[in-house]
Coordinates of C-alpha atoms and ligand atoms in Angstrom, one line a residue:
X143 CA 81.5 -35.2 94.1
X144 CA 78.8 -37.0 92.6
X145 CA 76.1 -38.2 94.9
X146 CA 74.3 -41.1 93.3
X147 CA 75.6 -43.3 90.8
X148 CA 72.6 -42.9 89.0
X149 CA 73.4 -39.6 87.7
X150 CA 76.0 -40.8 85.6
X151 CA 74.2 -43.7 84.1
X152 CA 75.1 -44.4 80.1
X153 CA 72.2 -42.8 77.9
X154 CA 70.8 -46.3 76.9
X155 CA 70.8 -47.3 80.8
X156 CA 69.1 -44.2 81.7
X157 CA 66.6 -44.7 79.0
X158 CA 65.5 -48.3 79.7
X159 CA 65.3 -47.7 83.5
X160 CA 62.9 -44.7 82.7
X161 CA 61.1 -47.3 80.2
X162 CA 60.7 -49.7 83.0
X163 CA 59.1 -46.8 85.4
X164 CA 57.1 -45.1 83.0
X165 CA 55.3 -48.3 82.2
X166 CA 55.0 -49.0 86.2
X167 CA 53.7 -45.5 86.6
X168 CA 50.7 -45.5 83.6
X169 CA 49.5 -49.0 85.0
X170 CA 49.1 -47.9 88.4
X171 CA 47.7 -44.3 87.4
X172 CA 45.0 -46.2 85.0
X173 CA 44.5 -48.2 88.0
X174 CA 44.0 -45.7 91.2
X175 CA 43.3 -42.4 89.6
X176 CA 39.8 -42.1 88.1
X177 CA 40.7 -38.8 86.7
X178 CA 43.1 -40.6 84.4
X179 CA 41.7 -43.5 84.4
X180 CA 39.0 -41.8 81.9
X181 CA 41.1 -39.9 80.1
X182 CA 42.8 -42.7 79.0
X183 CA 39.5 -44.6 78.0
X184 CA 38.9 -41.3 75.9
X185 CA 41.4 -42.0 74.4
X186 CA 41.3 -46.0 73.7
X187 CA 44.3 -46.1 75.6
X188 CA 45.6 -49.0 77.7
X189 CA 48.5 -49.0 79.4
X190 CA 49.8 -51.9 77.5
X191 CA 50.4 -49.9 74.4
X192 CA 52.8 -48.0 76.2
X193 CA 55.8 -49.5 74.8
X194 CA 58.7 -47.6 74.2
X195 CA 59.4 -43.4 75.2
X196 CA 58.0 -42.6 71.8
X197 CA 54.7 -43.8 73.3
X198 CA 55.0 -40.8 75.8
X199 CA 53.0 -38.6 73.7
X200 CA 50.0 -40.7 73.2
X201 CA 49.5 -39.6 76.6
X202 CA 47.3 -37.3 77.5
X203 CA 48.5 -34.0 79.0
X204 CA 47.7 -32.8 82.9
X205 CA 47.7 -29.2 83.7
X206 CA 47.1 -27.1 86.9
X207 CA 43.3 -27.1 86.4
X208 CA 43.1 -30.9 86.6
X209 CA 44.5 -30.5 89.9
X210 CA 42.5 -27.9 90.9
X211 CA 39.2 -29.4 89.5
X212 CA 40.2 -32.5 91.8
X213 CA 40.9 -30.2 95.2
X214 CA 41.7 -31.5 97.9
X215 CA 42.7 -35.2 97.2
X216 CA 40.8 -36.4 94.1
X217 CA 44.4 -37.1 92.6
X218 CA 46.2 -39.2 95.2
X219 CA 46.9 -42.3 93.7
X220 CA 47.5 -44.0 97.5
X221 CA 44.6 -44.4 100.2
X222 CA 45.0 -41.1 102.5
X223 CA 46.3 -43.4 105.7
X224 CA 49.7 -44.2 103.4
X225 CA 50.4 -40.4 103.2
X226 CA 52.5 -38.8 106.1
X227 CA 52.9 -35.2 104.7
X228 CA 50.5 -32.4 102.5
X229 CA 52.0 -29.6 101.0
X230 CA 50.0 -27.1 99.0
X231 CA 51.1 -24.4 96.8
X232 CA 49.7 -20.4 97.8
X233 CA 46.9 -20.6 95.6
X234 CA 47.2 -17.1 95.3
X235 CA 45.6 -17.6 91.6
X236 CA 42.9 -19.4 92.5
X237 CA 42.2 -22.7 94.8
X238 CA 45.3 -24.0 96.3
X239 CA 46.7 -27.6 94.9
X240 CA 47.5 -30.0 97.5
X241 CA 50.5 -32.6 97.2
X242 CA 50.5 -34.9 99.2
X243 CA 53.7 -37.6 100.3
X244 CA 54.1 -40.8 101.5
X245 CA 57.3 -42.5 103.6
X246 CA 58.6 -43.6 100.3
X247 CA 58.3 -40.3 98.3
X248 CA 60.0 -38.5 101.6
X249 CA 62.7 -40.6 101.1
X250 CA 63.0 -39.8 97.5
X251 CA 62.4 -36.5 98.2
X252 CA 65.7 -36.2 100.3
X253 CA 67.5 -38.4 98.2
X254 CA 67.0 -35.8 95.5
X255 CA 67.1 -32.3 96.8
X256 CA 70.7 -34.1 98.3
X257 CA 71.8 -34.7 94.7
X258 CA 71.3 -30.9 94.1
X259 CA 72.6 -29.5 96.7
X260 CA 75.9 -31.5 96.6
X261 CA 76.4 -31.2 92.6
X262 CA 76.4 -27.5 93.9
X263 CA 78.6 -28.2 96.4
X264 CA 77.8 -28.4 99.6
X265 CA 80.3 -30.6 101.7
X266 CA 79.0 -32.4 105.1
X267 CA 81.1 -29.7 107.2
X268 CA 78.7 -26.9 105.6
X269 CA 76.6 -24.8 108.3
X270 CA 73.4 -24.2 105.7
X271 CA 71.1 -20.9 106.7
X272 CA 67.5 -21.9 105.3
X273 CA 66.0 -18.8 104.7
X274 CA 62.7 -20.2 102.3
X275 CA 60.0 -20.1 104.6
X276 CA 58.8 -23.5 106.2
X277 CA 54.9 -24.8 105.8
X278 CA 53.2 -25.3 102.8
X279 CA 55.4 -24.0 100.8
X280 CA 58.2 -26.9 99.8
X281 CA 61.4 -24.8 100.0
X282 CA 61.8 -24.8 103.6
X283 CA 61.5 -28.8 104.4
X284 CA 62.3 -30.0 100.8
X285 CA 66.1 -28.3 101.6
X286 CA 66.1 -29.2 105.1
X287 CA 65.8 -33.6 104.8
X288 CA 68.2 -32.7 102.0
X289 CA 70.6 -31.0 103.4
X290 CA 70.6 -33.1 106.4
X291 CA 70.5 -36.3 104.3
X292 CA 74.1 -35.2 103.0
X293 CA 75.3 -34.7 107.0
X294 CA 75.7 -30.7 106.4
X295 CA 74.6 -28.6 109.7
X296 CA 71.4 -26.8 108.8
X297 CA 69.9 -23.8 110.6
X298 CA 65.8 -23.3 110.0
X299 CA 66.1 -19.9 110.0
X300 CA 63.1 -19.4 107.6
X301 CA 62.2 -16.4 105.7
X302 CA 62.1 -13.0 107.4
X303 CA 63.2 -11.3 110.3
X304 CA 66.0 -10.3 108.6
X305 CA 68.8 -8.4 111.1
X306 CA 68.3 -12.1 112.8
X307 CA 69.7 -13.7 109.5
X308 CA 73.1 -11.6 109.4
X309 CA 73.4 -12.3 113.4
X310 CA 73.0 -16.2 112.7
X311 CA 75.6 -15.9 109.8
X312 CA 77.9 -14.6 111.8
X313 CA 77.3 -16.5 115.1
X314 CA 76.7 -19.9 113.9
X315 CA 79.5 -19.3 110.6
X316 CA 77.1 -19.8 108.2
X317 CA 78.9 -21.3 104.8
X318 CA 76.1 -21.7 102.8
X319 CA 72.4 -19.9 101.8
X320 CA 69.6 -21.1 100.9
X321 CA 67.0 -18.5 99.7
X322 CA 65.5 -16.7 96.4
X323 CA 67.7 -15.0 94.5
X324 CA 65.7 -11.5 95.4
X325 CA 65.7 -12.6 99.4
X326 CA 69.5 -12.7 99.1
X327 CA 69.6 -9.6 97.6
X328 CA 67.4 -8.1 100.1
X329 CA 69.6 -9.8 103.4
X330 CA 73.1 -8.2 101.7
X331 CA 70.8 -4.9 101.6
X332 CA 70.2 -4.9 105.1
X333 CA 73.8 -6.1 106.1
X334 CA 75.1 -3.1 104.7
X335 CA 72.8 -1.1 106.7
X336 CA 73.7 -2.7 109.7
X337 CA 77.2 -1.4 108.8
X338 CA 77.9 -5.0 108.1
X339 CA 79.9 -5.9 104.7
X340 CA 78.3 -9.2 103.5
X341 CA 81.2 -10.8 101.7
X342 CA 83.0 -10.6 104.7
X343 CA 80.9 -12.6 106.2
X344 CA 82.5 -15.7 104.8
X345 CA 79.9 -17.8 103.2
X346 CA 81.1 -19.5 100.0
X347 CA 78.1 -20.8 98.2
X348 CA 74.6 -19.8 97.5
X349 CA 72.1 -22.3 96.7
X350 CA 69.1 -20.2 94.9
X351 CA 66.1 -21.0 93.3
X352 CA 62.0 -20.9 93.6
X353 CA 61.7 -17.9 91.1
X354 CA 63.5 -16.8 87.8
X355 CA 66.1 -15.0 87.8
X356 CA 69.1 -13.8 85.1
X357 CA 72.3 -14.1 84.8
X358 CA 73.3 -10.4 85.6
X359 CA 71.2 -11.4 89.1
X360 CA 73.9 -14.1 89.2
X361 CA 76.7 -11.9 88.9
X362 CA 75.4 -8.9 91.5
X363 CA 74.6 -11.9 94.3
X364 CA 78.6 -13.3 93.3
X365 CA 79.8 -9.8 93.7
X366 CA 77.9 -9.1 96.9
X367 CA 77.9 -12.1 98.7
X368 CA 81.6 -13.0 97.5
X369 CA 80.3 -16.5 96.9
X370 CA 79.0 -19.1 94.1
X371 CA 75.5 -18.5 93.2
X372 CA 73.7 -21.9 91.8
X373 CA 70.1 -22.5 90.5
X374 CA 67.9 -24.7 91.1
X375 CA 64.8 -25.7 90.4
X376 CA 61.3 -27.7 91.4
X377 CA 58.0 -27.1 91.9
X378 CA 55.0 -28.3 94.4
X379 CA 53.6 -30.5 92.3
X380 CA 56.5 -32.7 91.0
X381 CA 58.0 -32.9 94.7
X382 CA 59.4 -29.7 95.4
X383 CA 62.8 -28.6 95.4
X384 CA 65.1 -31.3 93.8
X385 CA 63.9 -31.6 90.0
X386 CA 66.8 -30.3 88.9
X387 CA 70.1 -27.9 89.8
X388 CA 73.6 -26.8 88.6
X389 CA 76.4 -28.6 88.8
X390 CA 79.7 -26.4 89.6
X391 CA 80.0 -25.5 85.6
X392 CA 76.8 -23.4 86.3
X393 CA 75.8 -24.4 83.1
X394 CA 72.3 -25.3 82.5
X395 CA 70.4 -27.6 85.7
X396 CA 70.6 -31.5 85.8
X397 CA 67.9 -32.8 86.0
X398 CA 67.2 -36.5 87.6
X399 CA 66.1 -37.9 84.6
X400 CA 65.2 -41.7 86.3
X401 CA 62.6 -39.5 88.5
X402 CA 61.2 -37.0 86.3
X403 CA 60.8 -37.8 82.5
X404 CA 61.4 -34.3 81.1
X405 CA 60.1 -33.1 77.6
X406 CA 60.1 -29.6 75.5
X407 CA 56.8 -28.5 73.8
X408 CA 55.4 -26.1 71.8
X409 CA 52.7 -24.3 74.3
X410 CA 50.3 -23.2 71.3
X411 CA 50.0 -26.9 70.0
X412 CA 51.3 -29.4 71.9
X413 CA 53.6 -31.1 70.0
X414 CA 57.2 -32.0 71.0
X415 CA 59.9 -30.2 70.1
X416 CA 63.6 -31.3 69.6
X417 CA 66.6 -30.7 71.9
X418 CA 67.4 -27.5 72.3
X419 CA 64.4 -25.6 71.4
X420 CA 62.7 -23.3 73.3
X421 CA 59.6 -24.3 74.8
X422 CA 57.2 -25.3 77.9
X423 CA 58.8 -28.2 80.1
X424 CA 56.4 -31.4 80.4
X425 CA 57.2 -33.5 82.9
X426 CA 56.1 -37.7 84.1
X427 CA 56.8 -38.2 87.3
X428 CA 58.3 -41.5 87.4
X429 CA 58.5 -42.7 90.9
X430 CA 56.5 -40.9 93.0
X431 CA 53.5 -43.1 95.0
X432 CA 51.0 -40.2 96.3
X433 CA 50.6 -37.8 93.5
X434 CA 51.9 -39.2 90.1
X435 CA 51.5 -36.9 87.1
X436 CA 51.5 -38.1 83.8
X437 CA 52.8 -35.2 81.0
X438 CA 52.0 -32.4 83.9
X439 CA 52.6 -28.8 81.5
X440 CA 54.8 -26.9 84.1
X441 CA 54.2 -24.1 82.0
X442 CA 58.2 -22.8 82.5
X443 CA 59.9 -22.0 79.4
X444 CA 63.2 -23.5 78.9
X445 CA 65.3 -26.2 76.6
X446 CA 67.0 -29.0 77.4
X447 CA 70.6 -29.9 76.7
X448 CA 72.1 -33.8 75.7
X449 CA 75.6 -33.0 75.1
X450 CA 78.1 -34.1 77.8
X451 CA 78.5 -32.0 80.9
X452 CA 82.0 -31.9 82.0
X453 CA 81.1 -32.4 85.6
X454 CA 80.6 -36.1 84.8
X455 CA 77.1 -36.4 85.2
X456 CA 75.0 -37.6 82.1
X457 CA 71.4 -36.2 82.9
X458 CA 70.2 -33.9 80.8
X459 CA 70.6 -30.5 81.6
X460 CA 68.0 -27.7 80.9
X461 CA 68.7 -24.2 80.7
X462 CA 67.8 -21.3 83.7
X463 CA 63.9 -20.8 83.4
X464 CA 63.2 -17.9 81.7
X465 CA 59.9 -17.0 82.6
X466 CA 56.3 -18.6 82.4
X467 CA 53.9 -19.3 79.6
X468 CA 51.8 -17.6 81.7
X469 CA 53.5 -14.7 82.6
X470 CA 54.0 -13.3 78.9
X471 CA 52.3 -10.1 78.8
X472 CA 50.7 -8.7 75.4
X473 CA 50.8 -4.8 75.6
X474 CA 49.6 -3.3 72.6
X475 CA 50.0 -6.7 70.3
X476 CA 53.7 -7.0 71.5
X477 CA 54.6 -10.1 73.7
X478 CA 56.3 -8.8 76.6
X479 CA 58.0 -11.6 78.7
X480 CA 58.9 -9.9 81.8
X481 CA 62.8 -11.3 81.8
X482 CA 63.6 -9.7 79.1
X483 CA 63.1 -6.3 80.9
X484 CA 65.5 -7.8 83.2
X485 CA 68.3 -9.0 81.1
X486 CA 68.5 -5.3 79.8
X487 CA 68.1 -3.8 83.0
X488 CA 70.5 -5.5 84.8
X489 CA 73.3 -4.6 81.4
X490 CA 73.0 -0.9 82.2
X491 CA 75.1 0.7 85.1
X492 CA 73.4 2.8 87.4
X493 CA 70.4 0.9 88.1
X494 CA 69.7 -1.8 90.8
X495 CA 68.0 -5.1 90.7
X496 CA 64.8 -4.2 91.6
X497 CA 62.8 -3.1 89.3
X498 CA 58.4 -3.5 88.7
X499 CA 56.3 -3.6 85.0
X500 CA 53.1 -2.3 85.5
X501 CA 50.9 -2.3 82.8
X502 CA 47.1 -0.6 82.4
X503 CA 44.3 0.7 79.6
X504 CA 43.7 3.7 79.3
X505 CA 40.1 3.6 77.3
X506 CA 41.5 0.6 74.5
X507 CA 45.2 1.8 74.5
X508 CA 47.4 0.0 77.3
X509 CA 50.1 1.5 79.0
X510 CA 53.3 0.1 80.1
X511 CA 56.0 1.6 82.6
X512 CA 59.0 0.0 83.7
X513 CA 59.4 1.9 87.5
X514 CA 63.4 1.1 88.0
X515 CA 65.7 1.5 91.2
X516 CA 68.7 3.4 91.3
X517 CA 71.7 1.5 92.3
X518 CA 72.4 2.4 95.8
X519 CA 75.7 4.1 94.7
X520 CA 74.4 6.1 91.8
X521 CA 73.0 9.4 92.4
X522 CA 75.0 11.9 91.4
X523 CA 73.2 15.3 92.5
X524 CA 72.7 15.7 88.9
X525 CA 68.9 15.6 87.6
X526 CA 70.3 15.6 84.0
X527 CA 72.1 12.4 84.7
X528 CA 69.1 10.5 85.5
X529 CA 67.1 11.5 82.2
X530 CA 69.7 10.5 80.1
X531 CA 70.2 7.1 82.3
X532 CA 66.1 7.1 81.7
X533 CA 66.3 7.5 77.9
X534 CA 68.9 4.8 77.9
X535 CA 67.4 2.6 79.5
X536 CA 63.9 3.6 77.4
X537 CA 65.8 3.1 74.0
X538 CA 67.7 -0.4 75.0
X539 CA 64.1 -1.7 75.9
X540 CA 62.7 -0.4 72.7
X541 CA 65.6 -2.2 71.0
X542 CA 64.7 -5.6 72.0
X543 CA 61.0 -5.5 73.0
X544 CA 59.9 -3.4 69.8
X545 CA 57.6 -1.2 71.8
X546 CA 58.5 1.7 74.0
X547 CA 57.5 1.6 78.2
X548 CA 57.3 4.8 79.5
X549 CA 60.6 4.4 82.1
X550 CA 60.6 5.9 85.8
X551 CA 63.6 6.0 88.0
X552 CA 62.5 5.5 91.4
X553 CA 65.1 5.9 94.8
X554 CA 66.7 3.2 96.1
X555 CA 64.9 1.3 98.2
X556 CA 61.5 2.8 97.3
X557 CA 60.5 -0.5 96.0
X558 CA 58.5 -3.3 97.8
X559 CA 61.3 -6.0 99.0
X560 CA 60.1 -9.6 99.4
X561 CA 61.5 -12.8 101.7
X562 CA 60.3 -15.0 99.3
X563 CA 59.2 -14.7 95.1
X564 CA 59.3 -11.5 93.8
X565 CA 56.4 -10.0 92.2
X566 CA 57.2 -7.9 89.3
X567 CA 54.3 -7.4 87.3
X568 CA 51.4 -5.6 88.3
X569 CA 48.5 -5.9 85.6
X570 CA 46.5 -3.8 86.7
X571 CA 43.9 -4.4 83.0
X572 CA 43.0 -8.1 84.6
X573 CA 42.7 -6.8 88.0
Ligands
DLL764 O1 59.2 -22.9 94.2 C1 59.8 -25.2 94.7 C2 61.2 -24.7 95.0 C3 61.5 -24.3 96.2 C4 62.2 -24.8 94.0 C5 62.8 -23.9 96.5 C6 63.5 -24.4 94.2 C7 63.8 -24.0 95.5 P1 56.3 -23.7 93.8 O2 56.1 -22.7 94.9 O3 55.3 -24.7 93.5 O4 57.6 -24.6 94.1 O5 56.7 -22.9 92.5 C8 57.1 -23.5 91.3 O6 58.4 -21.6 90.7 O7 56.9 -23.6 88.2 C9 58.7 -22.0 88.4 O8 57.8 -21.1 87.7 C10 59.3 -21.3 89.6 N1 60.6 -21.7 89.9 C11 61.1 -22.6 90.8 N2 62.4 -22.7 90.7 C12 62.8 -21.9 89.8 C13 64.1 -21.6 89.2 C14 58.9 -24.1 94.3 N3 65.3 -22.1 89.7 C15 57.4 -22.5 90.3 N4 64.1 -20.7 88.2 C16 57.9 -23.1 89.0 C17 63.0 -20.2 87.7 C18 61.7 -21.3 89.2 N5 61.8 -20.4 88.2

């Protein structure tokens, strides 16, 4: 089922309805937010010369700092009365950034995280088990209106407390999840402790998203869970939840094009790149009243896809995030990008999900380990087994990283769990 017609607008439609808004959106930026309202003066820039989507990258770029530089409100493009709800990411790296929604972009807001969660398909009789964590983080509300825009049944369960999660799933016949991927690896964990077996606990879809996570992540939630495992993906600043998500080809996320006016760029230099190519997503948001962004760097590395989809839809689809500008680690000269660790982790039998980089300098040489669970099935009694499964896994990272982490096999278990994003780098040289 496809829940707005919008989503299968012909590409010439599409693009002259996101011509219309983007021109709508610079005027009233130039207008009501000083912040750009300079920048574009730097520039010689006036919103009339915004004439076609070429035009996009006259533009100039936001980035988190902007935001942060203008904390708490100095980007609100609406007087603080018209806004009904803040949101603010953790600010864990620094000061927090505050979004902030009126009626209109609530509405949108549900209109859109209902288009991903039905493309992944979620049906009205659903009973939906929110397990993100509700506040001022987005994943808890943003899925909730949504969910409840499409008429499912939706259970705030939030993030923790997680013995209550299995007793809700099986007294309230939870269908459908809604968590991070590592979350839902953690709530099958303690199921099975509880002596309970969570595929037979007959939910039929998982709705993940909120951090990255790889395919062979896909494939151990599936084979856990018994279920379909979907991405998707948003963040605080664009509205939440509900930029984009998988249909049921789990094939790369639509993303609502006629909301969010997506482009690929090279993160060195800042010049577009063509479809298909690797790069940092950009996104304009094109409808939203509070907080606007023009060319906002997400700083998420992915590409983005034109051809057809055989779901029917016509947005463009990008491909799982696979990791952060940011989060590229340089140990020794080497760029390190901490998925790749896990897409060869999680080819290797015998180890678990969980797994932590931890990189350090001793005097001007760094050191990086790769500290690894055991699969809870694995040990064999045998110590020699676990140094070979330790050189393996040492020589397949070499293979594709080029640089050799010292590899530690730790218990099952041994490793912090999380309710919400996983941590898996510690860096302990910037700390
Ligand atoms: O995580 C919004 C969200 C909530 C999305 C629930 C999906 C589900 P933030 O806390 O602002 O917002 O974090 C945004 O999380 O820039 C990505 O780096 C990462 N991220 C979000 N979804 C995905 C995903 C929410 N599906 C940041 N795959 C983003 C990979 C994701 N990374």
């Amino acid at each position: 089922m496809i829940w707005d017609r919008t989503e299968t607008l012909p590409r010439e439609d599409m693009e002259l309805l996101q011509l219309e808004r983007l021109k709508a959106v610079v005027r009233r930026v130039y207008q009501k937010v000083p912040f750009y309202h300079e920048r574009f003066q730097e520039r010689r820039l006036k919103p009339a010369d915004i004439r076609s989507l070429s035009d996009l990258q006259k533009l100039p770029f936001t980035v988190k700092d902007d935001l942060r530089e203008n904390y708490p409100y100095g980007f609100f493009a609406v007087p603080l009365e018209k806004l009904v709800r803040m949101h603010a990411s953790s600010g864990t790296t620094g000061r927090p950034t505050v979004v902030g929604y009126t009626k209109k972009d609530l509405r949108t807001w549900s209109e859109l995280v209902a288009r991903v969660v039905v493309q992944a398909g979620v049906k009205p009789r659903d009973v939906v088990q929110i397990c993100f964590s509700y506040g001022l983080f987005t994943g808890g509300f943003g899925l909730h209106y949504g969910l409840e825009r499409v008429g499912a049944t939706v259970i705030p369960a939030s993030a923790g407390n997680t013995q209550r999660q299995i007793r809700l799933m099986q007294d309230f016949n939870t269908t459908v999840l809604v968590s991070t991927p590592t979350y839902a690896l953690y709530i099958a964990e303690i199921a099975r402790e509880m002596g309970v077996d969570p595929a037979g606990l007959g939910l039929r879809l998982g709705l993940f998203g909120s951090e990255p996570w790889s395919e062979g992540i896909r494939q151990e939630l599936e084979a856990a869970w018994g279920f379909k495992a979907t991405d998707n993906y948003g963040m605080s600043e664009l509205i939440g939840p509900g930029v984009s998500g998988e249909c049921h080809m789990q094939n790369g996320l639509h993303i609502s094009e006629d909301h969010f006016l997506p482009e690929i760029i090279d993160p060195e230099t800042g010049e577009q790149l063509p479809p298909g190519e690797r790069g940092e997503l950009v996104i304009t948001t094109l409808t939203k009243e509070g907080l606007p962004l023009i060319r906002y760097r997400t700083r998420d590395v992915t590409s983005l896809d034109y051809t057809p989809c055989p779901c029917g839809r016509t947005t463009v689809r990008m491909r799982r995030v696979s990791g952060r500008t940011d989060d590229m680690l340089i140990i020794r000269g080497v760029n390190v990008f901490p998925s790749q660790v896990e897409e060869v982790l999680m080819d290797i039998a015998g180890v678990g999900p969980h797994y932590q980089i931890i990189v350090d300098r001793q005097g001007y040489l760094d050191e990086f380990e790769v500290q690894v669970e055991l699969a809870a099935d694995y040990f064999t009694g045998k110590f020699r087994d676990l140094e070979t499964l330790e050189k393996t896994i040492q020589e397949r990272l070499q293979n594709v990283l080029q640089i050799t982490p010292k590899v530690k096999l730790v218990e099952y278990r041994s490793l912090e769990r999380t309710t919400g994003k996983a941590k898996r780098v510690i860096d302990k040289r910037t700390l």
